[in-house]
PDB file of C-alpha atoms in Angstrom:
ATOM      1  CA  GLN A   5      95.197 101.517 105.732  1.00 94.00           C
ATOM      2  CA  VAL A   6      97.438 103.724 103.668  1.00 97.00           C
ATOM      3  CA  GLN A   7     101.166 103.551 104.252  1.00 98.00           C
ATOM      4  CA  LEU A   8     103.951 105.496 102.582  1.00 98.00           C
ATOM      5  CA  VAL A   9     107.479 104.380 103.382  1.00 98.00           C
ATOM      6  CA  GLU A  10     110.423 106.445 102.186  1.00 98.00           C
ATOM      7  CA  SER A  11     113.958 105.166 101.795  1.00 98.00           C
ATOM      8  CA  GLY A  12     117.173 106.080 100.053  1.00 98.00           C
ATOM      9  CA  GLY A  13     118.277 109.065 102.055  1.00 98.00           C
ATOM     10  CA  GLY A  14     121.821 109.428 103.282  1.00 98.00           C
ATOM     11  CA  SER A  15     124.898 111.607 103.411  1.00 98.00           C
ATOM     12  CA  VAL A  16     126.668 112.667 100.257  1.00 98.00           C
ATOM     13  CA  GLN A  17     129.153 115.278  99.192  1.00 98.00           C
ATOM     14  CA  ALA A  18     128.159 118.229  97.081  1.00 98.00           C
ATOM     15  CA  GLY A  19     127.743 117.219  93.475  1.00 98.00           C
ATOM     16  CA  GLY A  20     126.641 113.736  94.400  1.00 98.00           C
ATOM     17  CA  SER A  21     123.397 111.916  93.709  1.00 98.00           C
ATOM     18  CA  LEU A  22     120.746 110.028  95.611  1.00 98.00           C
ATOM     19  CA  ARG A  23     117.562 108.274  94.646  1.00 98.00           C
ATOM     20  CA  LEU A  24     114.709 108.350  97.101  1.00 98.00           C
ATOM     21  CA  SER A  25     111.933 105.790  97.027  1.00 98.00           C
ATOM     22  CA  CYS A  26     108.429 105.910  98.425  1.00 98.00           C
ATOM     23  CA  ALA A  27     106.693 102.551  98.646  1.00 98.00           C
ATOM     24  CA  ALA A  28     102.934 102.992  98.844  1.00 98.00           C
ATOM     25  CA  SER A  29     100.346 100.553 100.066  1.00 97.00           C
ATOM     26  CA  GLY A  30      96.607 100.912 100.482  1.00 97.00           C
ATOM     27  CA  ILE A  31      96.373 103.613  97.827  1.00 96.00           C
ATOM     28  CA  PRO A  32      96.593 103.425  94.027  1.00 96.00           C
ATOM     29  CA  ILE A  33      99.403 105.811  93.110  1.00 95.00           C
ATOM     30  CA  SER A  34      98.242 105.806  89.489  1.00 94.00           C
ATOM     31  CA  ARG A  35      95.058 107.534  90.626  1.00 96.00           C
ATOM     32  CA  SER A  36      96.583 109.762  93.268  1.00 97.00           C
ATOM     33  CA  CYS A  37      98.185 113.144  93.424  1.00 97.00           C
ATOM     34  CA  MET A  38     101.736 112.515  94.631  1.00 97.00           C
ATOM     35  CA  ALA A  39     104.452 114.833  95.824  1.00 97.00           C
ATOM     36  CA  TRP A  40     107.816 115.112  97.479  1.00 98.00           C
ATOM     37  CA  PHE A  41     108.224 117.716 100.190  1.00 98.00           C
ATOM     38  CA  ARG A  42     111.255 118.691 102.149  1.00 98.00           C
ATOM     39  CA  GLN A  43     111.859 120.378 105.462  1.00 97.00           C
ATOM     40  CA  ALA A  44     115.143 121.780 106.683  1.00 96.00           C
ATOM     41  CA  PRO A  45     115.755 122.256 110.416  1.00 91.00           C
ATOM     42  CA  GLY A  46     113.862 125.253 111.729  1.00 93.00           C
ATOM     43  CA  LYS A  47     112.102 125.846 108.433  1.00 95.00           C
ATOM     44  CA  GLU A  48     108.700 125.085 107.006  1.00 94.00           C
ATOM     45  CA  ARG A  49     107.953 122.063 104.900  1.00 95.00           C
ATOM     46  CA  TRP A  50     107.495 122.857 101.231  1.00 95.00           C
ATOM     47  CA  ALA A  51     106.808 121.005  98.017  1.00 97.00           C
ATOM     48  CA  VAL A  52     109.733 120.100  95.821  1.00 97.00           C
ATOM     49  CA  VAL A  53     107.761 118.412  93.063  1.00 97.00           C
ATOM     50  CA  VAL A  54     104.167 117.423  92.399  1.00 97.00           C
ATOM     51  CA  VAL A  55     102.880 114.832  89.922  1.00 96.00           C
ATOM     52  CA  ASP A  56      99.226 114.652  88.993  1.00 96.00           C
ATOM     53  CA  THR A  57      97.231 111.607  87.927  1.00 95.00           C
ATOM     54  CA  ASP A  58      97.643 112.555  84.255  1.00 94.00           C
ATOM     55  CA  GLY A  59     101.402 112.817  84.646  1.00 93.00           C
ATOM     56  CA  THR A  60     101.526 116.597  84.809  1.00 94.00           C
ATOM     57  CA  THR A  61     104.611 117.408  86.850  1.00 95.00           C
ATOM     58  CA  THR A  62     105.882 120.649  88.281  1.00 95.00           C
ATOM     59  CA  TYR A  63     109.177 121.266  90.047  1.00 97.00           C
ATOM     60  CA  ALA A  64     110.315 123.988  92.365  1.00 97.00           C
ATOM     61  CA  ASP A  65     112.732 126.294  90.581  1.00 97.00           C
ATOM     62  CA  SER A  66     115.522 125.427  92.998  1.00 96.00           C
ATOM     63  CA  VAL A  67     115.519 121.775  91.915  1.00 98.00           C
ATOM     64  CA  LYS A  68     114.469 122.048  88.290  1.00 97.00           C
ATOM     65  CA  GLY A  69     116.957 120.300  86.027  1.00 97.00           C
ATOM     66  CA  ARG A  70     118.540 118.441  88.933  1.00 98.00           C
ATOM     67  CA  PHE A  71     115.685 116.408  90.401  1.00 98.00           C
ATOM     68  CA  THR A  72     113.426 113.994  88.538  1.00 98.00           C
ATOM     69  CA  ILE A  73     110.273 112.389  89.847  1.00 97.00           C
ATOM     70  CA  SER A  74     108.993 109.107  88.486  1.00 96.00           C
ATOM     71  CA  LYS A  75     106.595 106.420  89.517  1.00 94.00           C
ATOM     72  CA  VAL A  76     106.256 102.760  88.730  1.00 93.00           C
ATOM     73  CA  ASN A  77     102.588 101.993  89.174  1.00 90.00           C
ATOM     74  CA  VAL A  78     102.987  98.213  89.154  1.00 93.00           C
ATOM     75  CA  LYS A  79     105.406  98.537  92.049  1.00 93.00           C
ATOM     76  CA  SER A  80     103.328 101.215  93.780  1.00 96.00           C
ATOM     77  CA  THR A  81     106.524 103.160  94.184  1.00 97.00           C
ATOM     78  CA  LEU A  82     107.356 106.821  93.706  1.00 97.00           C
ATOM     79  CA  TYR A  83     110.954 107.870  93.117  1.00 98.00           C
ATOM     80  CA  LEU A  84     112.932 111.062  93.328  1.00 98.00           C
ATOM     81  CA  GLU A  85     116.233 111.066  91.493  1.00 98.00           C
ATOM     82  CA  MET A  86     118.424 113.843  92.851  1.00 98.00           C
ATOM     83  CA  ASN A  87     121.569 114.909  91.021  1.00 98.00           C
ATOM     84  CA  SER A  88     124.093 117.693  91.504  1.00 98.00           C
ATOM     85  CA  LEU A  89     123.176 117.869  95.161  1.00 98.00           C
ATOM     86  CA  ALA A  90     124.168 120.954  97.083  1.00 98.00           C
ATOM     87  CA  PRO A  91     124.349 121.695 100.829  1.00 97.00           C
ATOM     88  CA  GLU A  92     121.114 123.676 100.595  1.00 96.00           C
ATOM     89  CA  ASP A  93     119.339 120.457  99.601  1.00 98.00           C
ATOM     90  CA  THR A  94     119.964 119.136 103.096  1.00 98.00           C
ATOM     91  CA  ALA A  95     116.570 118.361 104.610  1.00 98.00           C
ATOM     92  CA  MET A  96     114.137 115.685 105.646  1.00 98.00           C
ATOM     93  CA  TYR A  97     112.303 114.535 102.520  1.00 98.00           C
ATOM     94  CA  PHE A  98     108.704 113.387 102.723  1.00 98.00           C
ATOM     95  CA  CYS A  99     106.475 111.545 100.296  1.00 98.00           C
ATOM     96  CA  ALA A 100     102.840 112.655 100.224  1.00 98.00           C
ATOM     97  CA  ALA A 101      99.735 111.315  98.530  1.00 97.00           C
ATOM     98  CA  ASP A 102      96.102 112.193  98.116  1.00 97.00           C
ATOM     99  CA  LEU A 103      93.611 110.035  96.259  1.00 97.00           C
ATOM    100  CA  GLY A 104      92.340 111.663  93.096  1.00 96.00           C
ATOM    101  CA  ALA A 105      93.637 114.417  90.878  1.00 96.00           C
ATOM    102  CA  CYS A 106      95.679 117.199  92.401  1.00 95.00           C
ATOM    103  CA  GLU A 107      93.677 120.177  93.606  1.00 91.00           C
ATOM    104  CA  GLU A 108      96.708 122.296  92.828  1.00 87.00           C
ATOM    105  CA  THR A 109      99.454 121.472  90.338  1.00 86.00           C
ATOM    106  CA  ASP A 110     101.476 124.645  90.721  1.00 88.00           C
ATOM    107  CA  VAL A 111     104.198 123.448  93.062  1.00 88.00           C
ATOM    108  CA  MET A 112     104.597 126.971  94.413  1.00 88.00           C
ATOM    109  CA  ALA A 113     100.966 126.967  95.542  1.00 89.00           C
ATOM    110  CA  VAL A 114     100.841 123.432  96.912  1.00 92.00           C
ATOM    111  CA  LEU A 115     100.365 123.183 100.670  1.00 90.00           C
ATOM    112  CA  ASP A 116     101.030 120.258 102.918  1.00 89.00           C
ATOM    113  CA  THR A 117      97.358 120.429 103.917  1.00 92.00           C
ATOM    114  CA  ASP A 118      96.531 119.373 100.336  1.00 93.00           C
ATOM    115  CA  PHE A 119      97.728 115.873 101.199  1.00 96.00           C
ATOM    116  CA  VAL A 120      96.145 113.387 103.536  1.00 96.00           C
ATOM    117  CA  HIS A 121      98.791 110.692 103.569  1.00 98.00           C
ATOM    118  CA  TRP A 122     102.432 111.115 104.555  1.00 98.00           C
ATOM    119  CA  GLY A 123     105.491 109.015 104.988  1.00 98.00           C
ATOM    120  CA  GLN A 124     107.817 109.257 107.955  1.00 97.00           C
ATOM    121  CA  GLY A 125     110.530 110.995 105.951  1.00 98.00           C
ATOM    122  CA  THR A 126     114.082 110.199 104.962  1.00 98.00           C
ATOM    123  CA  GLN A 127     117.038 112.419 105.795  1.00 98.00           C
ATOM    124  CA  VAL A 128     119.284 113.808 103.087  1.00 98.00           C
ATOM    125  CA  THR A 129     122.497 115.500 104.159  1.00 98.00           C
ATOM    126  CA  VAL A 130     124.827 117.138 101.652  1.00 98.00           C
ATOM    127  CA  SER A 131     128.247 118.275 102.773  1.00 98.00           C
ATOM    128  CA  SER A 132     130.371 120.847 101.006  1.00 94.00           C
TER     129      SER A 132
END
């Protein structure tokens, strides 16, 4: 059984930083397409960053240069380092995984239906 468990969310002031973690079990993250999505209240869920099995990574323009994805395969953990946070980054953040290479690596074209496995989400709130 695949489980993805996010942690690390919280409330910060604008300009602050957070590091989200996604602990995976039942799926080899080294051989899986992984992504972070976010969903603000009343809005659709969309991909923030996608990392393919070969390490190819694409970021949404709105987070490029501020967010960094990484994964430690031996810990089966995916991370999202978020710096220079702004109020518009406020959202529920979700980790997603799908075994095998990504069908789509263009983060702008990635859909949540591209991923089979999801975490429960972790809330990030940024105040001005």
